Each structure stands twice: as structure tokens, then as C-alpha cells.
CSV table of C-alpha atoms in Angstrom, one decimal:
chain,number,residue,atom,x,y,z
A,74,UNK,CA,-27.7,11.1,7.7
A,75,UNK,CA,-25.2,13.9,8.7
A,76,UNK,CA,-22.2,13.1,8.7
A,77,UNK,CA,-20.3,16.5,10.2
A,78,UNK,CA,-21.1,14.8,13.6
A,79,UNK,CA,-18.0,12.1,13.2
A,80,UNK,CA,-16.5,15.0,13.3
A,81,UNK,CA,-17.3,14.9,16.8
A,82,UNK,CA,-15.8,11.4,17.6
A,83,UNK,CA,-12.3,11.7,19.4
A,84,UNK,CA,-8.7,10.3,18.9
A,85,UNK,CA,-5.9,10.1,19.3
A,86,UNK,CA,-2.5,9.6,17.0
A,87,UNK,CA,0.3,7.5,17.1
A,88,UNK,CA,2.6,6.3,14.2
A,89,UNK,CA,2.5,2.5,13.8
A,90,UNK,CA,5.3,0.9,12.5
A,91,UNK,CA,6.7,-2.6,11.7
A,92,UNK,CA,9.2,-4.2,10.0
A,93,UNK,CA,10.6,-5.3,6.7
A,94,UNK,CA,13.7,-7.4,6.5
A,95,UNK,CA,16.5,-5.0,7.7
A,96,UNK,CA,14.5,-2.3,7.4
A,97,UNK,CA,11.4,-0.5,9.1
A,98,UNK,CA,8.0,0.8,7.4
A,99,UNK,CA,5.3,2.9,9.3
A,100,UNK,CA,2.9,4.8,9.2
A,101,UNK,CA,0.1,7.3,10.7
A,102,UNK,CA,-3.4,6.1,12.5
A,103,UNK,CA,-5.2,7.9,15.0
A,104,UNK,CA,-7.6,5.1,15.5
A,105,UNK,CA,-6.2,3.2,18.1
A,106,UNK,CA,-8.1,2.0,21.1
A,107,UNK,CA,-8.2,-0.1,24.4
A,108,UNK,CA,-10.3,-3.0,24.1
A,109,UNK,CA,-10.0,-5.2,27.1
A,110,UNK,CA,-7.9,-4.1,30.4
A,111,UNK,CA,-6.7,-7.4,31.6
A,112,UNK,CA,-5.5,-8.9,29.1
A,113,UNK,CA,-4.5,-5.8,27.6
A,114,UNK,CA,-5.8,-6.1,24.4
A,115,UNK,CA,-6.0,-3.1,22.0
A,116,UNK,CA,-7.3,-2.7,18.6
A,117,UNK,CA,-6.4,-0.3,14.9
A,118,UNK,CA,-8.1,0.0,11.8
A,119,UNK,CA,-5.7,0.4,8.9
A,120,UNK,CA,-6.2,0.9,5.1
A,121,UNK,CA,-5.5,-2.1,2.6
A,122,UNK,CA,-4.0,0.6,0.4
A,123,UNK,CA,-1.5,1.1,2.7
A,124,UNK,CA,2.1,-0.6,2.4
A,125,UNK,CA,2.4,-1.0,6.5
A,126,UNK,CA,-1.0,-2.5,6.4
A,127,UNK,CA,0.4,-5.4,4.1
A,128,UNK,CA,3.5,-5.5,6.0
A,129,UNK,CA,1.6,-6.2,9.2
A,130,UNK,CA,-0.5,-8.7,7.4
A,131,UNK,CA,2.6,-10.3,7.0
A,132,UNK,CA,4.9,-10.3,10.1
A,133,UNK,CA,2.1,-9.8,12.5
A,134,UNK,CA,3.7,-7.9,15.1
A,135,UNK,CA,3.9,-3.8,15.2
A,136,UNK,CA,4.7,-0.7,17.5
A,137,UNK,CA,2.4,2.1,18.1
A,138,UNK,CA,4.2,5.3,18.7
A,139,UNK,CA,1.6,7.6,20.7
A,140,UNK,CA,2.3,11.5,19.2
A,141,UNK,CA,2.8,14.3,21.3
A,142,UNK,CA,1.5,17.9,20.7
A,143,UNK,CA,5.2,18.7,20.4
A,144,UNK,CA,6.1,15.9,18.2
A,145,UNK,CA,7.0,17.6,15.3
A,146,UNK,CA,4.4,17.9,12.6
A,147,UNK,CA,7.2,17.0,9.7
A,148,UNK,CA,6.9,13.5,11.4
A,149,UNK,CA,3.6,13.3,10.9
A,150,UNK,CA,3.6,14.8,7.1
A,151,UNK,CA,6.4,11.9,6.4
A,152,UNK,CA,4.1,9.0,8.4
A,153,UNK,CA,0.9,10.3,7.2
A,154,UNK,CA,1.3,11.2,3.5
A,155,UNK,CA,4.2,9.6,1.5
A,156,UNK,CA,3.8,5.6,1.0
A,157,UNK,CA,6.8,3.5,2.3
A,158,UNK,CA,6.8,1.7,-1.3
A,159,UNK,CA,8.9,5.0,-2.6
A,160,UNK,CA,10.2,6.3,0.7
A,161,UNK,CA,12.4,5.5,3.8
A,162,UNK,CA,10.2,7.2,6.5
A,163,UNK,CA,13.0,6.6,8.8
A,164,UNK,CA,15.2,7.7,6.9
A,165,UNK,CA,15.0,11.6,8.7
A,166,UNK,CA,13.3,10.8,12.0
A,167,UNK,CA,14.9,9.1,15.5
A,168,UNK,CA,13.9,6.2,16.5
A,169,UNK,CA,14.7,2.8,18.5
A,170,UNK,CA,14.5,-0.3,17.9
A,171,UNK,CA,13.6,-3.1,20.3
A,172,UNK,CA,14.9,-6.8,20.8
A,173,UNK,CA,12.3,-8.0,18.7
A,174,UNK,CA,13.3,-5.6,15.8
A,175,UNK,CA,10.2,-3.3,16.3
A,176,UNK,CA,11.2,0.0,15.6
A,177,UNK,CA,9.4,3.3,17.7
A,178,UNK,CA,9.5,6.8,17.6
A,179,UNK,CA,11.7,9.4,19.9
A,180,UNK,CA,10.2,12.3,18.5
A,181,UNK,CA,8.7,13.8,21.9
A,182,UNK,CA,6.4,10.5,21.9
A,183,UNK,CA,4.7,9.9,25.1
A,184,UNK,CA,5.4,6.1,24.2
A,185,UNK,CA,5.1,3.2,22.6
A,186,UNK,CA,3.3,-0.2,22.6
A,187,UNK,CA,4.8,-3.7,20.8
A,188,UNK,CA,1.5,-5.7,19.8
A,189,UNK,CA,1.1,-8.7,18.1
A,190,UNK,CA,-1.8,-9.8,16.3
A,191,UNK,CA,-4.0,-12.6,17.9
A,192,UNK,CA,-7.4,-11.6,15.2
A,193,UNK,CA,-8.0,-9.4,12.2
A,194,UNK,CA,-11.3,-8.1,11.0
A,195,UNK,CA,-11.7,-7.9,7.5
A,196,UNK,CA,-13.4,-4.7,6.6
A,197,UNK,CA,-14.4,-3.7,2.7
A,198,UNK,CA,-11.7,-1.0,3.2
A,199,UNK,CA,-9.6,-1.4,6.5
A,200,UNK,CA,-8.7,-4.4,8.3
A,201,UNK,CA,-8.8,-4.1,11.9
A,202,UNK,CA,-6.0,-5.8,13.7
A,203,UNK,CA,-7.1,-7.0,17.3
A,204,UNK,CA,-3.5,-7.3,18.8
A,205,UNK,CA,-2.6,-8.4,22.5
A,206,UNK,CA,0.0,-5.2,24.3
A,207,UNK,CA,2.8,-7.6,24.8
A,208,UNK,CA,5.4,-4.7,26.0
A,209,UNK,CA,4.7,-1.2,26.7
A,210,UNK,CA,7.0,2.1,27.8
A,211,UNK,CA,6.9,6.2,29.0
A,212,UNK,CA,9.2,8.4,27.0
A,213,UNK,CA,8.3,11.6,27.3
A,214,UNK,CA,5.9,13.9,30.4
A,215,UNK,CA,4.1,15.7,27.2
A,216,UNK,CA,0.3,16.2,26.3
A,217,UNK,CA,-0.6,13.5,24.0
A,218,UNK,CA,-2.0,14.6,20.6
A,219,UNK,CA,-5.8,14.7,20.4
A,220,UNK,CA,-7.5,14.4,16.4
A,221,UNK,CA,-9.2,17.6,17.5
A,222,UNK,CA,-6.3,19.4,18.0
A,223,UNK,CA,-4.2,18.5,14.9
A,224,UNK,CA,-7.3,19.1,13.3
A,225,UNK,CA,-8.0,22.5,14.7
A,226,UNK,CA,-4.6,24.4,15.9
A,227,UNK,CA,-2.2,22.4,13.4
A,228,UNK,CA,-5.1,22.6,10.1
A,229,UNK,CA,-4.0,19.1,9.6
A,230,UNK,CA,-6.2,16.6,7.3
A,231,UNK,CA,-7.2,13.0,7.6
A,232,UNK,CA,-5.4,11.5,4.4
A,233,UNK,CA,-8.1,10.0,1.9
A,234,UNK,CA,-7.5,6.3,3.1
A,235,UNK,CA,-8.0,6.9,6.8
A,236,UNK,CA,-10.7,5.7,8.4
A,237,UNK,CA,-12.3,8.6,10.0
A,238,UNK,CA,-11.3,10.6,6.1
A,239,UNK,CA,-14.1,13.3,5.6
A,240,UNK,CA,-14.8,14.7,2.4
A,241,UNK,CA,-13.5,19.1,2.9
A,242,UNK,CA,-17.8,20.0,2.5
A,243,UNK,CA,-18.7,18.1,5.4
A,244,UNK,CA,-19.2,20.8,8.2
A,245,UNK,CA,-17.2,20.9,11.4
A,246,UNK,CA,-20.1,21.3,14.4
A,247,UNK,CA,-16.9,21.4,16.8
A,248,UNK,CA,-15.2,24.5,18.2
A,249,UNK,CA,-11.3,24.2,18.8
A,250,UNK,CA,-10.7,25.4,22.6
A,251,UNK,CA,-8.5,28.4,21.2
A,252,UNK,CA,-11.4,30.3,18.9
A,253,UNK,CA,-13.7,29.2,22.6
A,254,UNK,CA,-11.8,31.6,24.5
A,255,UNK,CA,-11.6,34.2,22.4
A,256,UNK,CA,-14.2,37.3,22.7
A,257,UNK,CA,-16.4,37.4,20.0
A,258,UNK,CA,-15.7,40.6,18.4
A,259,UNK,CA,-11.8,39.4,18.1
A,260,UNK,CA,-13.3,36.8,15.8
A,261,UNK,CA,-12.7,38.1,12.3
A,262,UNK,CA,-13.4,36.8,9.3
A,263,UNK,CA,-10.0,35.7,7.0
A,264,UNK,CA,-10.3,37.3,4.1
A,265,UNK,CA,-10.6,35.0,0.7
A,266,UNK,CA,-7.3,34.0,-1.8
A,267,UNK,CA,-6.7,31.3,-4.0
A,268,UNK,CA,-3.7,29.2,-4.1
A,269,UNK,CA,-2.5,25.5,-5.1
A,270,UNK,CA,-3.0,22.9,-2.9
A,271,UNK,CA,-2.3,19.4,-3.0
A,272,UNK,CA,-4.9,16.8,-3.7
A,273,UNK,CA,-3.2,14.5,-1.5
A,274,UNK,CA,-2.4,16.0,1.7
A,275,UNK,CA,-3.5,19.5,1.5
A,276,UNK,CA,-0.3,21.5,1.5
A,277,UNK,CA,-0.6,25.4,-0.1
A,278,UNK,CA,2.3,25.8,-2.5
A,279,UNK,CA,3.2,29.3,-1.0
A,280,UNK,CA,7.3,29.2,-3.0
A,281,UNK,CA,8.0,32.7,-5.1
A,282,UNK,CA,8.4,30.7,-8.5
A,283,UNK,CA,4.7,30.9,-9.7
A,284,UNK,CA,3.2,27.5,-9.9
A,285,UNK,CA,2.9,27.2,-12.8
A,286,UNK,CA,6.6,27.8,-13.5
A,287,UNK,CA,7.3,25.1,-11.5
A,288,UNK,CA,9.4,22.3,-13.1
A,289,UNK,CA,7.4,19.1,-14.2
A,290,UNK,CA,8.9,17.3,-12.1
A,291,UNK,CA,8.6,19.2,-8.4
A,292,UNK,CA,7.2,16.9,-6.0
A,293,UNK,CA,5.3,18.1,-3.0
A,294,UNK,CA,6.9,19.0,-0.1
A,295,UNK,CA,5.0,17.2,2.4
A,296,UNK,CA,4.1,14.1,0.7
A,297,UNK,CA,6.1,13.8,-2.3
A,298,UNK,CA,3.2,13.0,-4.4
A,299,UNK,CA,3.8,15.1,-8.4
A,300,UNK,CA,2.5,18.6,-9.6
A,301,UNK,CA,-0.2,17.4,-11.2
A,302,UNK,CA,-1.6,16.7,-7.8
A,303,UNK,CA,-2.2,20.3,-7.0
A,304,UNK,CA,-5.3,22.0,-7.9
A,305,UNK,CA,-5.9,26.0,-7.8
A,306,UNK,CA,-8.7,26.7,-5.3
A,307,UNK,CA,-10.5,29.6,-2.8
A,308,UNK,CA,-8.4,29.4,0.8
B,294,UNK,CA,5.1,-3.1,30.9
B,295,UNK,CA,4.5,0.2,31.9
B,296,UNK,CA,0.8,0.6,31.8
B,297,UNK,CA,1.0,3.9,32.3
B,298,UNK,CA,1.3,4.7,28.4
B,299,UNK,CA,-2.2,3.7,28.2
B,300,UNK,CA,-3.0,6.6,29.8
B,301,UNK,CA,-1.7,8.5,26.6
B,302,UNK,CA,-4.2,7.0,24.6
B,303,UNK,CA,-7.5,9.7,23.0
B,304,UNK,CA,-10.8,8.8,23.5
B,305,UNK,CA,-14.3,10.6,23.7
B,306,UNK,CA,-17.1,9.6,25.7
B,307,UNK,CA,-20.4,8.4,24.6
B,308,UNK,CA,-23.8,6.6,26.1
B,309,UNK,CA,-24.7,3.7,24.3
B,310,UNK,CA,-28.3,3.2,24.5
B,311,UNK,CA,-30.4,0.6,23.1
B,312,UNK,CA,-34.0,-0.6,23.7
B,313,UNK,CA,-35.3,-3.2,26.3
B,314,UNK,CA,-39.2,-3.6,25.1
B,315,UNK,CA,-41.0,-0.6,26.3
B,316,UNK,CA,-38.2,0.6,28.2
B,317,UNK,CA,-34.1,1.7,27.3
B,318,UNK,CA,-31.2,1.0,28.8
B,319,UNK,CA,-27.9,2.8,28.3
B,320,UNK,CA,-24.1,2.7,29.5
B,321,UNK,CA,-21.0,5.2,28.8
B,322,UNK,CA,-18.2,4.0,26.9
B,323,UNK,CA,-14.8,5.5,25.5
B,324,UNK,CA,-14.0,3.3,23.1
B,325,UNK,CA,-16.6,4.1,20.0
B,326,UNK,CA,-14.3,4.4,16.9
B,327,UNK,CA,-14.6,4.9,13.1
B,328,UNK,CA,-13.2,1.9,11.1
B,329,UNK,CA,-14.2,2.7,7.9
B,330,UNK,CA,-15.2,6.0,6.2
B,331,UNK,CA,-17.3,4.2,2.7
B,332,UNK,CA,-19.3,2.5,4.3
B,333,UNK,CA,-19.6,3.9,7.3
B,334,UNK,CA,-18.7,1.6,10.2
B,335,UNK,CA,-17.5,1.8,13.7
B,336,UNK,CA,-16.3,-0.2,16.6
B,337,UNK,CA,-17.4,-0.3,19.9
B,338,UNK,CA,-15.5,-2.3,23.2
B,339,UNK,CA,-18.1,-3.4,25.8
B,340,UNK,CA,-18.1,-5.1,28.8
B,341,UNK,CA,-19.7,-8.8,29.0
B,342,UNK,CA,-20.6,-7.7,32.9
B,343,UNK,CA,-22.7,-4.6,31.2
B,344,UNK,CA,-26.4,-4.9,30.5
B,345,UNK,CA,-26.9,-2.8,27.9
B,346,UNK,CA,-23.9,-5.6,26.3
B,347,UNK,CA,-26.7,-8.3,27.2
B,348,UNK,CA,-29.1,-6.0,25.3
B,349,UNK,CA,-27.4,-5.0,22.1
B,350,UNK,CA,-26.4,-8.9,22.0
B,351,UNK,CA,-30.2,-9.3,21.3
B,352,UNK,CA,-31.7,-6.4,19.5
B,353,UNK,CA,-28.6,-6.0,17.3
B,354,UNK,CA,-29.1,-2.3,16.9
B,355,UNK,CA,-27.9,0.5,19.6
B,356,UNK,CA,-27.4,4.5,19.5
B,357,UNK,CA,-23.7,6.7,20.7
B,358,UNK,CA,-24.6,9.9,21.8
B,359,UNK,CA,-21.8,11.9,22.0
B,360,UNK,CA,-20.7,13.6,25.3
B,361,UNK,CA,-20.0,17.4,25.1
B,362,UNK,CA,-18.3,19.3,27.8
B,363,UNK,CA,-21.3,20.4,28.9
B,364,UNK,CA,-22.8,17.4,29.5
B,365,UNK,CA,-23.9,17.3,33.3
B,366,UNK,CA,-21.6,14.9,35.2
B,367,UNK,CA,-25.2,13.3,36.9
B,368,UNK,CA,-25.9,12.1,33.2
B,369,UNK,CA,-21.9,10.3,33.0
B,370,UNK,CA,-22.3,9.2,36.7
B,371,UNK,CA,-26.0,7.6,35.7
B,372,UNK,CA,-24.7,5.7,32.7
B,373,UNK,CA,-21.9,5.1,34.0
B,374,UNK,CA,-21.8,3.6,37.3
B,375,UNK,CA,-25.3,2.6,37.8
B,376,UNK,CA,-26.8,-0.6,36.3
B,377,UNK,CA,-29.9,-1.0,34.0
B,378,UNK,CA,-30.5,-4.4,35.8
B,379,UNK,CA,-31.9,-2.6,38.6
B,380,UNK,CA,-32.0,1.2,38.0
B,381,UNK,CA,-34.0,3.2,35.1
B,382,UNK,CA,-31.5,4.9,33.5
B,383,UNK,CA,-33.4,7.1,31.6
B,384,UNK,CA,-35.3,8.1,34.3
B,385,UNK,CA,-33.9,11.8,35.0
B,386,UNK,CA,-32.3,12.8,31.7
B,387,UNK,CA,-34.0,14.1,28.5
B,388,UNK,CA,-34.1,12.3,25.7
B,389,UNK,CA,-35.3,11.3,21.9
B,390,UNK,CA,-36.9,8.7,20.2
B,391,UNK,CA,-35.7,7.5,16.7
B,392,UNK,CA,-38.3,6.1,14.1
B,393,UNK,CA,-36.9,2.3,15.2
B,394,UNK,CA,-38.0,3.5,19.0
B,395,UNK,CA,-33.8,3.9,20.0
B,396,UNK,CA,-33.0,6.7,22.0
B,397,UNK,CA,-30.6,9.1,22.0
B,398,UNK,CA,-29.6,11.6,24.8
B,399,UNK,CA,-30.2,15.3,24.6
B,400,UNK,CA,-28.4,16.7,27.4
B,401,UNK,CA,-26.2,18.9,25.9
B,402,UNK,CA,-24.8,16.8,23.2
B,403,UNK,CA,-23.0,16.8,20.1
B,404,UNK,CA,-24.5,14.4,18.4
B,405,UNK,CA,-26.2,10.8,17.5
B,406,UNK,CA,-25.1,8.0,15.2
B,407,UNK,CA,-28.1,4.8,15.1
B,408,UNK,CA,-25.7,1.8,14.2
B,409,UNK,CA,-26.6,-1.7,13.4
B,410,UNK,CA,-24.1,-4.6,14.2
B,411,UNK,CA,-22.7,-6.8,11.3
B,412,UNK,CA,-20.6,-8.8,13.3
B,413,UNK,CA,-18.5,-9.5,17.1
B,414,UNK,CA,-15.6,-9.7,18.1
B,415,UNK,CA,-15.7,-11.6,21.4
B,416,UNK,CA,-13.2,-11.3,23.6
B,417,UNK,CA,-12.4,-12.9,27.3
B,418,UNK,CA,-13.9,-9.7,29.6
B,419,UNK,CA,-15.9,-7.3,26.3
B,420,UNK,CA,-17.3,-7.9,23.3
B,421,UNK,CA,-16.2,-5.4,20.1
B,422,UNK,CA,-19.6,-4.4,18.2
B,423,UNK,CA,-18.0,-4.0,14.5
B,424,UNK,CA,-21.5,-1.9,13.2
B,425,UNK,CA,-22.8,-0.1,10.6
B,426,UNK,CA,-23.9,3.4,10.8
B,427,UNK,CA,-27.8,3.5,9.9
B,428,UNK,CA,-28.8,7.5,10.1
B,429,UNK,CA,-26.6,10.3,12.5
B,430,UNK,CA,-27.8,13.9,13.5
B,431,UNK,CA,-25.8,16.7,15.4
B,432,UNK,CA,-27.4,18.3,18.0
B,433,UNK,CA,-25.5,21.0,20.2
B,434,UNK,CA,-22.7,23.2,19.0
B,435,UNK,CA,-20.5,22.2,21.5
B,436,UNK,CA,-16.7,21.1,22.4
B,437,UNK,CA,-16.7,17.4,22.5
B,438,UNK,CA,-15.5,15.4,26.0
B,439,UNK,CA,-12.7,13.7,25.5
B,440,UNK,CA,-11.5,11.0,28.6
B,441,UNK,CA,-8.8,13.2,29.2
B,442,UNK,CA,-11.0,16.2,29.8
B,443,UNK,CA,-12.6,13.8,32.4
B,444,UNK,CA,-10.3,12.7,33.5
B,445,UNK,CA,-8.2,15.5,34.2
B,446,UNK,CA,-11.0,18.3,35.0
B,447,UNK,CA,-14.1,16.9,35.6
B,448,UNK,CA,-11.6,14.1,38.4
B,449,UNK,CA,-13.6,10.9,36.8
B,450,UNK,CA,-12.5,7.2,37.0
B,451,UNK,CA,-13.3,4.9,34.2
B,452,UNK,CA,-15.4,1.9,35.8
B,453,UNK,CA,-13.8,-1.3,37.0
B,454,UNK,CA,-15.2,-3.2,33.8
B,455,UNK,CA,-14.2,-0.4,31.3
B,456,UNK,CA,-11.6,-1.5,28.6
B,457,UNK,CA,-9.3,1.8,29.7
B,458,UNK,CA,-9.6,0.7,33.4
B,459,UNK,CA,-6.4,1.0,35.2
B,460,UNK,CA,-5.7,0.5,38.8
B,461,UNK,CA,-5.2,3.5,40.4
B,462,UNK,CA,-1.3,3.1,41.2
B,463,UNK,CA,-0.6,3.1,37.8
B,464,UNK,CA,0.8,6.8,37.8
B,465,UNK,CA,-0.3,9.0,34.7
B,466,UNK,CA,2.4,10.6,32.8
B,467,UNK,CA,0.2,13.4,30.9
B,468,UNK,CA,-0.8,16.5,32.5
B,469,UNK,CA,-3.8,18.2,32.0
B,470,UNK,CA,-4.0,21.3,29.3
B,471,UNK,CA,-5.3,23.6,32.1
B,472,UNK,CA,-2.3,22.7,34.4
B,473,UNK,CA,0.4,23.1,31.7
B,474,UNK,CA,-0.4,26.9,31.3
B,475,UNK,CA,-0.4,28.0,34.7
B,476,UNK,CA,3.1,29.5,35.5
B,477,UNK,CA,5.1,26.9,38.1
B,478,UNK,CA,4.9,29.5,40.9
B,479,UNK,CA,1.2,28.8,41.3
B,480,UNK,CA,0.6,25.1,41.3
B,481,UNK,CA,0.5,24.8,45.2
B,482,UNK,CA,0.4,21.4,46.2
B,483,UNK,CA,-3.0,20.3,48.1
B,484,UNK,CA,-3.2,19.6,51.3
B,485,UNK,CA,-4.2,16.4,52.2
B,486,UNK,CA,-6.8,15.0,53.8
B,487,UNK,CA,-8.8,11.8,54.7
B,488,UNK,CA,-12.4,11.2,53.3
B,489,UNK,CA,-14.9,8.2,52.6
B,490,UNK,CA,-14.8,7.0,49.7
B,491,UNK,CA,-16.6,5.2,47.2
B,492,UNK,CA,-14.6,2.2,45.4
B,493,UNK,CA,-17.5,1.9,42.7
B,494,UNK,CA,-17.2,4.9,41.4
B,495,UNK,CA,-15.0,7.0,43.4
B,496,UNK,CA,-17.4,9.5,44.8
B,497,UNK,CA,-16.0,11.2,48.2
B,498,UNK,CA,-19.0,11.3,50.8
B,499,UNK,CA,-19.1,15.1,52.0
B,500,UNK,CA,-22.6,15.2,54.0
B,501,UNK,CA,-23.0,16.9,57.1
B,502,UNK,CA,-23.7,13.7,59.4
B,503,UNK,CA,-20.8,12.0,60.1
B,504,UNK,CA,-19.8,8.6,57.5
B,505,UNK,CA,-19.9,6.3,60.3
B,506,UNK,CA,-23.6,7.8,61.6
B,507,UNK,CA,-25.7,7.4,58.5
B,508,UNK,CA,-27.6,4.2,58.2
B,509,UNK,CA,-27.0,1.0,57.1
B,510,UNK,CA,-29.2,1.1,54.3
B,511,UNK,CA,-27.7,4.5,53.0
B,512,UNK,CA,-26.8,4.4,49.2
B,513,UNK,CA,-23.9,6.4,47.6
B,514,UNK,CA,-26.2,8.7,45.6
B,515,UNK,CA,-23.8,8.8,42.4
B,516,UNK,CA,-23.5,5.2,41.7
B,517,UNK,CA,-26.6,3.7,44.4
B,518,UNK,CA,-24.2,1.2,45.6
B,519,UNK,CA,-24.5,0.3,49.5
B,520,UNK,CA,-22.5,2.1,52.2
B,521,UNK,CA,-20.3,-0.9,52.7
B,522,UNK,CA,-18.6,0.3,49.3
B,523,UNK,CA,-17.2,2.9,51.4
B,524,UNK,CA,-13.3,3.1,52.1
B,525,UNK,CA,-11.5,5.8,54.5
B,526,UNK,CA,-8.4,6.9,52.6
B,527,UNK,CA,-6.0,9.9,51.8
B,528,UNK,CA,-7.4,12.6,49.0
């Protein structure tokens, strides 16, 4: 099996969000897909490790906000790599609340879907939520972000518990559109260097203080995980 | 509900294919999505109207070939709009056969996945096949085709039985990347004209013989459906 073919499947990027008493929680997913047109049904695969997964199992309702190419990367990092068990992910993002007390993200997102779970498919590591779209809205006139754009242009990675996570040594047979357009002689090999890289979210440490001298309770500014998750590697 | 938000969800384009005795059949789908990474499981939503649907229900195995931006449009039209009940869709495309006697398309496709159905989710108009990836391969170094590329650049539409089908009057809030790059003063409004358009596949008749004078048994060169499906409209 050549797993690199999985890198050629196309996805969008979405913030899945639900309520938790008087608070909200959410996570980034890339596997939101329409299943039928009439009635409008969607499916979404969510890791069982995920706090939002447990909340959706309980609440049976959620929203999906469609991330655009202009949605700040900080939104993706907050919802993609921090856990809602520890942090209030909604603290630093702008959002609105539906009459059903469900939040959707308004940071240059294309639109939102309000969904009710009809059926769950229990898989080894994930649950697929087969859901009815109850309501939906369009927000900004923006180009939706594809996972390919996130991976190639923003240089982002899928977290370890994403359905589409692949180990970094699985090669990527696709080419980003912006590299395709460059004449061959303009593509120079990058100079390699070593740096401390967060093994949780891929954050590359480039602070002024040498990494070794950072305090023990220093945390990754992207995902909030501890210093012990950083490894020295070639980038 | 604002259904135009459905146009902001991102998908790839795939040929789903399976065996039928000593023949093969297949169809175009855009809802192939990875559900778990380990084991590698995928889901795909297929219309119950589709001949390939019935064959997959019987055979419980299929392939998904990943269409690239350079896959000939004729391949998409053949697998997307003709029915395998009437036509041998493999007649005019190049493909290879796996040891399991399943075909995959080799016309500038990015790669293929060989899948076994583990579970089916029965929805009103479609079945979702929850499937294990048994084997996979990478073919050409091509950019995978997204549904957005098909819709905006190739000007293709989803067939009526696609999970993502929307009526033509649902506006499209997304903008194609190539239009975004043009300075505003270069974007000129298109001159409108009327033409006979196939209501099944969207083919625009532009032959030398006036449409009215075509023989009664003339069929659409794209989808093979009859002359009676053409309607005169503004394009």
C-alpha cells in the first residue's frame, strides 16, 4: 500500500463547535461532507480523543463554520491544536450565537451549518456523525480554504488524531499550485538547518532565548503543550 | 436556510469503479473522505439511482481513482453523466486491472484506492459505504482536481443524483482563484446569448446544423441522453 495517495484526497477546513452548559467548545476538522441533497444531510468524522467529540455525543447538535483562505491562522491553531478540556478556545475569537445557543465563528469564515445528529457510526478511533442540516447561512465572500492550501501554503499539518493524519515520512505526490507556476530554474533547494519543533503541532521555535534556557513551565505558543514535546530536528 | 453555503464545502473528484462479471462499471463521485487513519478507512456516498451503487452492494469491493486537473473532461463526462446500464463506460478510457479483478483509471489520475465495504449507512436517496482500504497506489504527479476547479474552471455541474447537487438558482458565494487574481477592470461582463442546453449534463449545443433540424434520434454527445432533454436558454 502506498499511503501517499491519501495526500491526494481533497478536503475543506471547518470549525466544529457545540455548547457545554454556558460555555462553548470546538475543534478543527477537515472531513465534513454532504451525504444527500434532499434532505440536506452531512457526515463528519471526529476523533474520540477530542473533547468536542464527547460534547457532541451528549448534546447531539453542533455547528460547522467554513474556514476561508483569509481566516487567521491563529483561529486554526487555537481550534486545531489546543484542547477544550484545558483552554476556553472562544476567548480570543469572534463568534455569534444561534437561537439554539450554538456558536459559529465569524473570523472571515464563508458560512455556517447548524446540524442535528441523526445517527452515529462507531469506528475504532473516530465517530462519524450522520447529521441533518437544520439551518445555514453565508457570511463573507471569501475563497474556502482547502486542506491542500493549509498544507502547502500555510505549511500546516493535521494533528495526530485527525482522520487524515499521516506520518511526516509519507511523501507528498501533489504539487502546490504556486510551485507549479514557477519556472524550474527559480526553484532553489532550501538550506537545511536544525531547530526545536513541537511534536504535537509542528510549531518551530525561533525565539531569541536559546531553547535549552527556556523555563521548565514554558509552553508551546501555538498548541499550549509543554516544553518536553519539542524535539531537535532538521527543517 | 441559505443553501448557497453548501457551495463552500470542498471536495475532490473520483471515479468509483467495480466489476460486473467480466465487465466493469463506474461513476463519478465527489464525496470520498478518510474516516480514520489507522486502520485506513474511507467513506463514500453513492446515489441509489446509480448502477455502480447496485454493483457495489453486490460485490462489496470497489476502487476510487483520484482525478487530476489534467484528467480529460471526456472521462468525467463518460463516468459522470452516462449510465452503466446502457453504455460500457470503459470502452474509450485507459485503465488497469488489479489482481482482485477491479479496474482503476489511468488517464492522468493521481492514484487509486482498493476498498472493501465494512458497513453501509442507509439514507433516503444514497448509501454511505464505510470501507477499508486494502491497497493503494500513486500514479501521476498531478494536481488533484477539486470540485471547485471542476465547477469554476471546467464549468461542470453535479448530476441531479449527486449528494452535492444544487438547483442552478442557488447562488455561488465563492470566487474561483483565477478570477480573484484578475484586476477588477479586466473582468468584463460576458455577452449573453441563447443556446440549446442539455438539462441532464449541461452540454451546450454548438453544431453547424440548427438544433431544430437535427434528427429525432440524435443524442447528446456528452451524456448520451435524447434530444428531448435539451432546452433553449440564456447562457
